[in-house]
PDB file of C-alpha atoms in Angstrom:
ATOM      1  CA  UNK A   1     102.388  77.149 126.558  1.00  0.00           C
ATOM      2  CA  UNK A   2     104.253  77.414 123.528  1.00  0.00           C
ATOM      3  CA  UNK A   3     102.982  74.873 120.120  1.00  0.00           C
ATOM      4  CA  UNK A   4     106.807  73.414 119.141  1.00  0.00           C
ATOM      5  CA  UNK A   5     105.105  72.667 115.868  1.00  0.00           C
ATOM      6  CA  UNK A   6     104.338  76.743 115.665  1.00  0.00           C
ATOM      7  CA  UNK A   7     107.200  78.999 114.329  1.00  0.00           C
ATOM      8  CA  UNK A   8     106.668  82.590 114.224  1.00  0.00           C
ATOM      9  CA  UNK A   9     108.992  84.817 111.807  1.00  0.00           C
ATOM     10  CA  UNK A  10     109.016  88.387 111.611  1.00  0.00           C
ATOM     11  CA  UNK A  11     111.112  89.251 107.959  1.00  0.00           C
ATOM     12  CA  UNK A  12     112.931  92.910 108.531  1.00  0.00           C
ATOM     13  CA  UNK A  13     115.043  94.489 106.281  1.00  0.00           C
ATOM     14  CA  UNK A  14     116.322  98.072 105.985  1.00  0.00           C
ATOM     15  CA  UNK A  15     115.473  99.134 102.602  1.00  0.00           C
ATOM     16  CA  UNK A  16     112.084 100.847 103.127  1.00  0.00           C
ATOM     17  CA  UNK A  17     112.410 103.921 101.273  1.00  0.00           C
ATOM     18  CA  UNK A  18     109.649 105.909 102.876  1.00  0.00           C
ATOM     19  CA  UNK A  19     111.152 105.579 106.441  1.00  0.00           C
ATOM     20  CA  UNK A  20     114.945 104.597 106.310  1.00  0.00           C
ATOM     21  CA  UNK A  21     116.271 102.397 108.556  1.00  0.00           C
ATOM     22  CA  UNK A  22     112.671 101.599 109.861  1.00  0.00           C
ATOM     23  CA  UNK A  23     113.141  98.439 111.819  1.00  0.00           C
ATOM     24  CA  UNK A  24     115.607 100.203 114.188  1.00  0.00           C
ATOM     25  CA  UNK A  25     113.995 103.499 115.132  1.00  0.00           C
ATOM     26  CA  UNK A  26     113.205 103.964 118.574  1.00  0.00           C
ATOM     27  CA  UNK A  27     109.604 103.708 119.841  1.00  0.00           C
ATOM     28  CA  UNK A  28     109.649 104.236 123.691  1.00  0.00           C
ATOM     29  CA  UNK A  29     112.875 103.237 124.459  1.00  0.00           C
ATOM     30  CA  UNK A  30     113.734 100.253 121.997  1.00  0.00           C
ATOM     31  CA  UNK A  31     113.616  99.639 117.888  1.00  0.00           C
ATOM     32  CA  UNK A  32     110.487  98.656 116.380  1.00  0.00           C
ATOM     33  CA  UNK A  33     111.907  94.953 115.659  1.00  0.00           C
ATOM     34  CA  UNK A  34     111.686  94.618 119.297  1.00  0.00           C
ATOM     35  CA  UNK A  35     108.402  95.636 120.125  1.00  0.00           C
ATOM     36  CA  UNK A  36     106.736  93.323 117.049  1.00  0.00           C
ATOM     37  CA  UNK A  37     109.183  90.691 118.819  1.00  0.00           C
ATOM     38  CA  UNK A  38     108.241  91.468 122.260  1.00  0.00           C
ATOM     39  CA  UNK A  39     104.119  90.727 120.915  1.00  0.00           C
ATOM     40  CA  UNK A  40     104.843  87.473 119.202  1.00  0.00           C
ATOM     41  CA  UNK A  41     106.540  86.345 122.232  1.00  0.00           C
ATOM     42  CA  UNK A  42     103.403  87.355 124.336  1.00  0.00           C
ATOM     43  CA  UNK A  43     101.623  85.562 122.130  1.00  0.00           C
ATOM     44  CA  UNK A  44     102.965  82.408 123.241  1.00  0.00           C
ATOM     45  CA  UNK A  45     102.029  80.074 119.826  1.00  0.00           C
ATOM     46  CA  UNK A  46     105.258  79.229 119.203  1.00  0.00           C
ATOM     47  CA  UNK A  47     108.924  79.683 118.946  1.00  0.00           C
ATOM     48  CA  UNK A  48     109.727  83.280 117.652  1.00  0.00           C
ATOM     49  CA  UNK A  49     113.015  84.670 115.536  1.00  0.00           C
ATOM     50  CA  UNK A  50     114.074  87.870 113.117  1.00  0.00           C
ATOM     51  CA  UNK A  51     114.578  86.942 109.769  1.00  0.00           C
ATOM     52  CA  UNK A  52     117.137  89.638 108.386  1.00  0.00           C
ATOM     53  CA  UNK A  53     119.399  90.184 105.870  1.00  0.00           C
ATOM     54  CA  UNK A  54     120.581  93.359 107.819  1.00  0.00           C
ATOM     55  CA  UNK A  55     123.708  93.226 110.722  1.00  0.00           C
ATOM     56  CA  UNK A  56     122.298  96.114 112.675  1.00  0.00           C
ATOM     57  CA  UNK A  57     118.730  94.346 112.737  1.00  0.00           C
ATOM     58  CA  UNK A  58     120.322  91.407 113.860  1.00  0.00           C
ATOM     59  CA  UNK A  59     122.473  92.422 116.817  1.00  0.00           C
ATOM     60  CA  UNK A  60     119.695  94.756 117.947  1.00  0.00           C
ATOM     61  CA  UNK A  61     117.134  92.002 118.357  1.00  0.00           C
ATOM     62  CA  UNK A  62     120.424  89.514 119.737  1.00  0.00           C
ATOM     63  CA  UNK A  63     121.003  92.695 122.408  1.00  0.00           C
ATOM     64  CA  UNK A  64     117.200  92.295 123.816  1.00  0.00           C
ATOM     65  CA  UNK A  65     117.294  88.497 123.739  1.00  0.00           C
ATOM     66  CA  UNK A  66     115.717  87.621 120.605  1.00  0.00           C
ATOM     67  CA  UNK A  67     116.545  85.113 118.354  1.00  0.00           C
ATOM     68  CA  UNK A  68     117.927  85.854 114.665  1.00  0.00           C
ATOM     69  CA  UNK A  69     118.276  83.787 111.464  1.00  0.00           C
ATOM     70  CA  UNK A  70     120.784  85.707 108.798  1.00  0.00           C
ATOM     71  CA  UNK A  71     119.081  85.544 105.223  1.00  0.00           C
ATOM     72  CA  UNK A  72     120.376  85.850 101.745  1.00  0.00           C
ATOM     73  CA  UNK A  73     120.264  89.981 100.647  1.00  0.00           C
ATOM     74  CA  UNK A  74     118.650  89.256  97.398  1.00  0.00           C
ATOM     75  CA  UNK A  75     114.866  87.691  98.041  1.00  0.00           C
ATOM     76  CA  UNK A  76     112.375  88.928  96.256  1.00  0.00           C
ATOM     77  CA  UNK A  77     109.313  89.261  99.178  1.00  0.00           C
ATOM     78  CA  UNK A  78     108.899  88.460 102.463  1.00  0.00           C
ATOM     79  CA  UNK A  79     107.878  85.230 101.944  1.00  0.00           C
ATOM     80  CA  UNK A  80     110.944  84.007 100.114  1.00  0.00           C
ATOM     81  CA  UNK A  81     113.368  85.496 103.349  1.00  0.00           C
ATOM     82  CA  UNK A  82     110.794  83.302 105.991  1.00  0.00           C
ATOM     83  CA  UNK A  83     111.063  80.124 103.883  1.00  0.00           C
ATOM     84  CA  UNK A  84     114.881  80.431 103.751  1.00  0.00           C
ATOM     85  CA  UNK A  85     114.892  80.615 107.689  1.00  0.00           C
ATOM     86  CA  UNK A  86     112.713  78.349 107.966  1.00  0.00           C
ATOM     87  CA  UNK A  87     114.800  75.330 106.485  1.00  0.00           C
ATOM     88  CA  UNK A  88     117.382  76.729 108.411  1.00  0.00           C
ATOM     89  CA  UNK A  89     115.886  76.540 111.847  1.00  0.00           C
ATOM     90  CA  UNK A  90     114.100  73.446 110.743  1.00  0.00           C
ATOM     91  CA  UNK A  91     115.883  71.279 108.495  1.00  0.00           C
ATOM     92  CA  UNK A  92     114.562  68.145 110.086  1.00  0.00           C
ATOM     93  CA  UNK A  93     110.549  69.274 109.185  1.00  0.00           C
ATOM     94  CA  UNK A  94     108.956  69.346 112.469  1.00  0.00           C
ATOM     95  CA  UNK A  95     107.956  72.864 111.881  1.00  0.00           C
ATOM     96  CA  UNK A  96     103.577  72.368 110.533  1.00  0.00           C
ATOM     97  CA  UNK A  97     102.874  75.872 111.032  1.00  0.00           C
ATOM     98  CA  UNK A  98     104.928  79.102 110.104  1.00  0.00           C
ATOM     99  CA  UNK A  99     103.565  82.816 111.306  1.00  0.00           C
ATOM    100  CA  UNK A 100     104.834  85.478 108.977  1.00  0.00           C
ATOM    101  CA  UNK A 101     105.014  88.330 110.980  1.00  0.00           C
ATOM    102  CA  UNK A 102     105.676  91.870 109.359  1.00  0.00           C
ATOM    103  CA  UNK A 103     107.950  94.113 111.359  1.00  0.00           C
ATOM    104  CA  UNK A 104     106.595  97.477 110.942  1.00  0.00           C
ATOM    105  CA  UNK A 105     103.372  95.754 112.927  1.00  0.00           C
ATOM    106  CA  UNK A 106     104.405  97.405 116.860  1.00  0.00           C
ATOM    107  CA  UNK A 107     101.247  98.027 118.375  1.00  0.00           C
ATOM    108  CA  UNK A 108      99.765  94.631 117.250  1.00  0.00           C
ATOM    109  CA  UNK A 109      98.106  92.711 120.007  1.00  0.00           C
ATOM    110  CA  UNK A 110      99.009  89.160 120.851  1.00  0.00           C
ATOM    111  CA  UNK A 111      95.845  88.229 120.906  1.00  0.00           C
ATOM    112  CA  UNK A 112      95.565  89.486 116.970  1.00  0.00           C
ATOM    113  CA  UNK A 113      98.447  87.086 116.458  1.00  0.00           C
ATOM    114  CA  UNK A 114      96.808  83.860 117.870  1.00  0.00           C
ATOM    115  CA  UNK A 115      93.479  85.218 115.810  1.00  0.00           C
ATOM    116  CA  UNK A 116      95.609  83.885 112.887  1.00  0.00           C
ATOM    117  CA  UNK A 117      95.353  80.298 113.947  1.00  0.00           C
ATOM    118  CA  UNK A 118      92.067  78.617 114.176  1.00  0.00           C
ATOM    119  CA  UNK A 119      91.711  78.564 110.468  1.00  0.00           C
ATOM    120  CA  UNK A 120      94.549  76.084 110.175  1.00  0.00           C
ATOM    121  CA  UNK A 121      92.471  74.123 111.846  1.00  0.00           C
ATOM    122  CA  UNK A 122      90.613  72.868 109.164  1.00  0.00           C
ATOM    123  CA  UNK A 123      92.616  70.571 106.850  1.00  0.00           C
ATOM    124  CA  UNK A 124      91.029  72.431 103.684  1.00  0.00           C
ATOM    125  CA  UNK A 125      92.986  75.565 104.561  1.00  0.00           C
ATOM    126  CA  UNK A 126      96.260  76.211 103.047  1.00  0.00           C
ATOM    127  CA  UNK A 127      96.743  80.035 104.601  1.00  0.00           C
ATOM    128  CA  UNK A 128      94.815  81.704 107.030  1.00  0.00           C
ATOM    129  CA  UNK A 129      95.148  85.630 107.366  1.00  0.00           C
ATOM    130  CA  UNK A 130      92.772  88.480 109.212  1.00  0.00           C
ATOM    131  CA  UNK A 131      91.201  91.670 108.234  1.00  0.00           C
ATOM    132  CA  UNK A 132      88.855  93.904 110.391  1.00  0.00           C
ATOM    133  CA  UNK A 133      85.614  95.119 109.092  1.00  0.00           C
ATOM    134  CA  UNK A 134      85.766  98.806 107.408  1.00  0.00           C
ATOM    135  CA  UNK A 135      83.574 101.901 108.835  1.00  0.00           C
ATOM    136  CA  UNK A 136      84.786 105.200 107.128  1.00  0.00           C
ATOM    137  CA  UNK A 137      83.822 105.963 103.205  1.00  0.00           C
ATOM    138  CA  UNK A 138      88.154 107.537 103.190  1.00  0.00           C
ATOM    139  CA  UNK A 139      89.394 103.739 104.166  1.00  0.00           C
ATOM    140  CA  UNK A 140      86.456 102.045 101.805  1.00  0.00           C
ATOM    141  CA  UNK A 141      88.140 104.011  99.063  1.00  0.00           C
ATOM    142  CA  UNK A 142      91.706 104.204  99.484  1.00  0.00           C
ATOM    143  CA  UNK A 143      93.925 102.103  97.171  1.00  0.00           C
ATOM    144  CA  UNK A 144      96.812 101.930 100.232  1.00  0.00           C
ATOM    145  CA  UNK A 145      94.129 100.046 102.205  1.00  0.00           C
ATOM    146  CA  UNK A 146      93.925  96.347 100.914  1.00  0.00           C
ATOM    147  CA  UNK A 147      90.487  95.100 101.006  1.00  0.00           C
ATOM    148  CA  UNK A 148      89.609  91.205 101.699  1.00  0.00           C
ATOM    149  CA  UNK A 149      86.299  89.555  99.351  1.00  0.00           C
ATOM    150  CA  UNK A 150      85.295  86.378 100.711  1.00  0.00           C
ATOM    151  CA  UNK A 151      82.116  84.135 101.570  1.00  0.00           C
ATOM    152  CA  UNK A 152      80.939  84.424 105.584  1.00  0.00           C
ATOM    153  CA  UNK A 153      81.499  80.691 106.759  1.00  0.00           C
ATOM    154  CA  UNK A 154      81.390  80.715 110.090  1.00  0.00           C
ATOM    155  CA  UNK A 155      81.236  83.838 113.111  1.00  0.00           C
ATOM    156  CA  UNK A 156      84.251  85.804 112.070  1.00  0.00           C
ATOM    157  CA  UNK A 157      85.439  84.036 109.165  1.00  0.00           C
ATOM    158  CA  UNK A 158      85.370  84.394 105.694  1.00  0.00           C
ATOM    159  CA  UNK A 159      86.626  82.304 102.833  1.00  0.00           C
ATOM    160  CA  UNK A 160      88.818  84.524 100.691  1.00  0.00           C
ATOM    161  CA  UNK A 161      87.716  85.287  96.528  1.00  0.00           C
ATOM    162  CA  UNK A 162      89.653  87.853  95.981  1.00  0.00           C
ATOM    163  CA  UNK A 163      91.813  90.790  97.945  1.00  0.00           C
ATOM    164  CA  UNK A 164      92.320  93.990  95.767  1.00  0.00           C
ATOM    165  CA  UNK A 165      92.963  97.703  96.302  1.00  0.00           C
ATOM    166  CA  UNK A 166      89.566  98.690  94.834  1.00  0.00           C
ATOM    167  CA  UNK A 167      86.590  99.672  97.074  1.00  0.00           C
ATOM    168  CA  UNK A 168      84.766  96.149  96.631  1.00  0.00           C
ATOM    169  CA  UNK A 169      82.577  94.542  96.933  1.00  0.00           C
ATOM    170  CA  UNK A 170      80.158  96.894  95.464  1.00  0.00           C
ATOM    171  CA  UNK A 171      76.529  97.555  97.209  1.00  0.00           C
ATOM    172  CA  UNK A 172      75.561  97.092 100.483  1.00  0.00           C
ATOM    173  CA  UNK A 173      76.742  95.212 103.425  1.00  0.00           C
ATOM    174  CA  UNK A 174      80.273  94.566 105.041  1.00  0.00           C
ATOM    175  CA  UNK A 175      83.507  95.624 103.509  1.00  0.00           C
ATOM    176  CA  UNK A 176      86.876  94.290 104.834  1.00  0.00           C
ATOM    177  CA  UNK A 177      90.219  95.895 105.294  1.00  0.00           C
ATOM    178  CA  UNK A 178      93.037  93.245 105.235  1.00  0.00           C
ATOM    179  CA  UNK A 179      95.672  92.748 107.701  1.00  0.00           C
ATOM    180  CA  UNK A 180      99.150  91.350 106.266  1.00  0.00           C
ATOM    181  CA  UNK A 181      99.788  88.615 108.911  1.00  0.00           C
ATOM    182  CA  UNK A 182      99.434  85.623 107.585  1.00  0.00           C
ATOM    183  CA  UNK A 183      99.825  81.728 109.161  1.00  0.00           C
ATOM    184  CA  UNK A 184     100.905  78.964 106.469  1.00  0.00           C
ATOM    185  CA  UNK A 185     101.253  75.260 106.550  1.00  0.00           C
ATOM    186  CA  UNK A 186     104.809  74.449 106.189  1.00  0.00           C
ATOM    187  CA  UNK A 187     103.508  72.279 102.872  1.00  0.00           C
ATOM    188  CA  UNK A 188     101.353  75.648 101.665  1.00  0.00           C
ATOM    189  CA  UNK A 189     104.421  78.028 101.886  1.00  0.00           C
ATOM    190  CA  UNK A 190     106.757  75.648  99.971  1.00  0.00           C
ATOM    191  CA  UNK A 191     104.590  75.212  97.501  1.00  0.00           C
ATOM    192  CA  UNK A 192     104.026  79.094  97.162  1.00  0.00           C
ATOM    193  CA  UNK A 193     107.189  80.012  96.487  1.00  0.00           C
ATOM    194  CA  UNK A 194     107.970  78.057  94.108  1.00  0.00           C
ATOM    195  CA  UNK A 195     105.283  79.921  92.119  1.00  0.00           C
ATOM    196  CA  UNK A 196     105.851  82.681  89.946  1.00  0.00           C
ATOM    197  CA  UNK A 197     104.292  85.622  90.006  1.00  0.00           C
ATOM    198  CA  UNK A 198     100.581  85.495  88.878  1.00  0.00           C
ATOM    199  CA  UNK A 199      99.147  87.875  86.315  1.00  0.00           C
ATOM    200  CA  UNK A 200      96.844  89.552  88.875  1.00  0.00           C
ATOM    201  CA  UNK A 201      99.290  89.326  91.473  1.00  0.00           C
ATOM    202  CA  UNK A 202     101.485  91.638  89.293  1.00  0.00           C
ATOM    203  CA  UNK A 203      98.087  93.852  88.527  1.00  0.00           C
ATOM    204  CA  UNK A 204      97.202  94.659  91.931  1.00  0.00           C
ATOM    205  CA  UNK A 205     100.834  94.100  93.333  1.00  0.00           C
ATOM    206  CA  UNK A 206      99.319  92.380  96.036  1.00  0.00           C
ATOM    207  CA  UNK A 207     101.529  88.305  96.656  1.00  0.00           C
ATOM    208  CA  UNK A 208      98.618  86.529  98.138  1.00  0.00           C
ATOM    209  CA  UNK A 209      96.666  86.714  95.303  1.00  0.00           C
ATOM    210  CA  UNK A 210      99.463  84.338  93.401  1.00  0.00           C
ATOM    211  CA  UNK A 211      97.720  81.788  96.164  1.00  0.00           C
ATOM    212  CA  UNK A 212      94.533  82.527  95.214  1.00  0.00           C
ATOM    213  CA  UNK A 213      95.043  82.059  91.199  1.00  0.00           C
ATOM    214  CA  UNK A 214      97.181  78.648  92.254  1.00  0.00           C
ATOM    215  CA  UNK A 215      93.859  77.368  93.779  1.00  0.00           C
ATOM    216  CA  UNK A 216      95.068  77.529  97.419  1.00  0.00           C
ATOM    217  CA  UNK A 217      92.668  78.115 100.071  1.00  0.00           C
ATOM    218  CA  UNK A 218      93.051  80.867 102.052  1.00  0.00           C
ATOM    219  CA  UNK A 219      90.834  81.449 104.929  1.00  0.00           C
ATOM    220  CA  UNK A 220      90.041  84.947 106.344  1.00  0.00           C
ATOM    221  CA  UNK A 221      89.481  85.618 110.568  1.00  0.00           C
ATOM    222  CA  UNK A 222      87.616  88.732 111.523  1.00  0.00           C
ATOM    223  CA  UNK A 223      88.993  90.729 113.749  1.00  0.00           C
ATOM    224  CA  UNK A 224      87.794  94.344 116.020  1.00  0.00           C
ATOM    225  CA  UNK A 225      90.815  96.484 114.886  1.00  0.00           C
ATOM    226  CA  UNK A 226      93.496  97.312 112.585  1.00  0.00           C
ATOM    227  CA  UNK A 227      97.179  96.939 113.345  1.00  0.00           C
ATOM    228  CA  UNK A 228      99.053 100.257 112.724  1.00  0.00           C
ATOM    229  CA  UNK A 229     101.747  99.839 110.397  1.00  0.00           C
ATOM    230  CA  UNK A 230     104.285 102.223 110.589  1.00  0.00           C
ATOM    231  CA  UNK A 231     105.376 103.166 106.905  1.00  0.00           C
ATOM    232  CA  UNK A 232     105.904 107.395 107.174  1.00  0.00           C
ATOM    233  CA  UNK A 233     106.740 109.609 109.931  1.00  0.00           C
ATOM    234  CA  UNK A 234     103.281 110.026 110.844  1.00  0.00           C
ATOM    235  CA  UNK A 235     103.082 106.447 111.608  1.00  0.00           C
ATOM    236  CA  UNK A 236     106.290 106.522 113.413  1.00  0.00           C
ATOM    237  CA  UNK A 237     104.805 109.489 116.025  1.00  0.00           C
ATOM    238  CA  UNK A 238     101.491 107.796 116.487  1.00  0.00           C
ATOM    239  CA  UNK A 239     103.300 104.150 117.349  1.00  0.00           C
ATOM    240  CA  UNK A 240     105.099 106.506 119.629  1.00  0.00           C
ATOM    241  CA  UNK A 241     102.033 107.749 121.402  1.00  0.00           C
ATOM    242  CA  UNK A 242     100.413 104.823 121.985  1.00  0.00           C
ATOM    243  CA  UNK A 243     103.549 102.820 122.808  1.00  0.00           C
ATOM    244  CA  UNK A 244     104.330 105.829 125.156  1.00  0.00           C
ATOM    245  CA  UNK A 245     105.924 104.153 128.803  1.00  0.00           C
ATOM    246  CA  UNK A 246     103.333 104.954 131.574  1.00  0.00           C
ATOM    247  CA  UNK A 247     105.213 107.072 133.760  1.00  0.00           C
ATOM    248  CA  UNK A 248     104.113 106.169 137.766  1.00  0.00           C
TER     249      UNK A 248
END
């Protein structure tokens, strides 16, 4: 069953310069956007829709049933594009929760989307997000993988400090690969973009961390595994294998 006060977008645009067109290429049969659709929608939190500035994007998802809000060209993040559909497909404000969804996530699980939830439901949290615990010395230590700081306070759950693209924290113990899926209170996400961009935000080039310096909470869920994202043609082939249709 569905949460009416849960609304799940999933931003897509086609301006990835690594991968062109990357929200339309065909994994098993139908574009990316649709399989990251087709999860949230087996996730069953909440009411699910595209947020695209893109024509193509949006008759794709309209041709396997999704739903599609049409966003200004010109936002700066993926934040900005949700909170513009948002009031659009809410205007009346009885949207509490709002799932930002990347689209290049197509082998996500739903049950890695609900993960995303139970911090919310402390009042104290302004953003929950998820990261999975890191095992290899190459992911530890590679800038492209965004790692998650943050004070155990609870099984599974960590209070965020910090998120950076160095191999921290140093020492021993548990370090924690981030996951860009993020669940905001409808209150938390207009207040966050109405920020500007913080001066460590702009250092790491990482947007949470504009939350972080603002003194919002963001709590941190532990999960077993890392979503692929798909951002080269590597990516592309291995979404492809493991999204391969069983043949009988």
């Amino acid at each position: 069953m569905t949460d009416p006060r849960t609304l799940v977008l999933i931003p897509a645009r086609m301006a990835a310069t690594r991968l062109p067109g990357k929200p339309l290429l065909d994994i098993g049969g139908m574009p990316m956007i649709v399989h990251v659709l087709r999860r949230a929608e087996e996730a069953e939190i909440g009411r699910v829709a595209v947020a695209t500035d893109t024509p193509e994007i949006a008759a794709a998802v309209r041709t396997h049933g999704g739903e599609v809000v049409m966003t200004r060209p010109d936002h700066p993040s993926g934040s900005d594009r949700i909170f513009e559909a948002l009031q659009q497909l809410d205007p009346g404000g009885k949207i509490e929760i709002v799932v930002n969804l990347q689209g290049d996530f197509p082998t996500i699980s739903p049950g890695n989307i609900r993960d995303v939830l139970p911090p919310l439901a402390d009042p104290a949290v302004d953003i929950a997000t998820l990261a999975a615990q890191i095992h290899t010395d190459e992911e530890a230590t590679n800038p492209n993988v965004v790692k998650a700081v943050g004070s155990p306070i609870g099984p599974r759950r960590l209070r965020a400090l910090y998120f950076t693209r160095a191999t921290a924290p140093t020492g021993d113990g548990p370090r924690y690969h981030h996951i860009g899926l993020y669940a905001y209170r409808r209150a938390a996400l207009e207040r966050f973009v109405t920020l500007p961009p913080s001066p460590l935000e702009r250092q790491e080039k990482l947007e949470q961390l504009r939350a972080l310096e603002a003194g919002m909470r963001i709590d941190v869920m532990i999960v077993d595994t890392v979503p692929r994202g798909v951002d080269t043609p590597a990516d592309l082939e291995t979404a492809r294998r493991i999204l391969k249709p069983r043949s009988d």
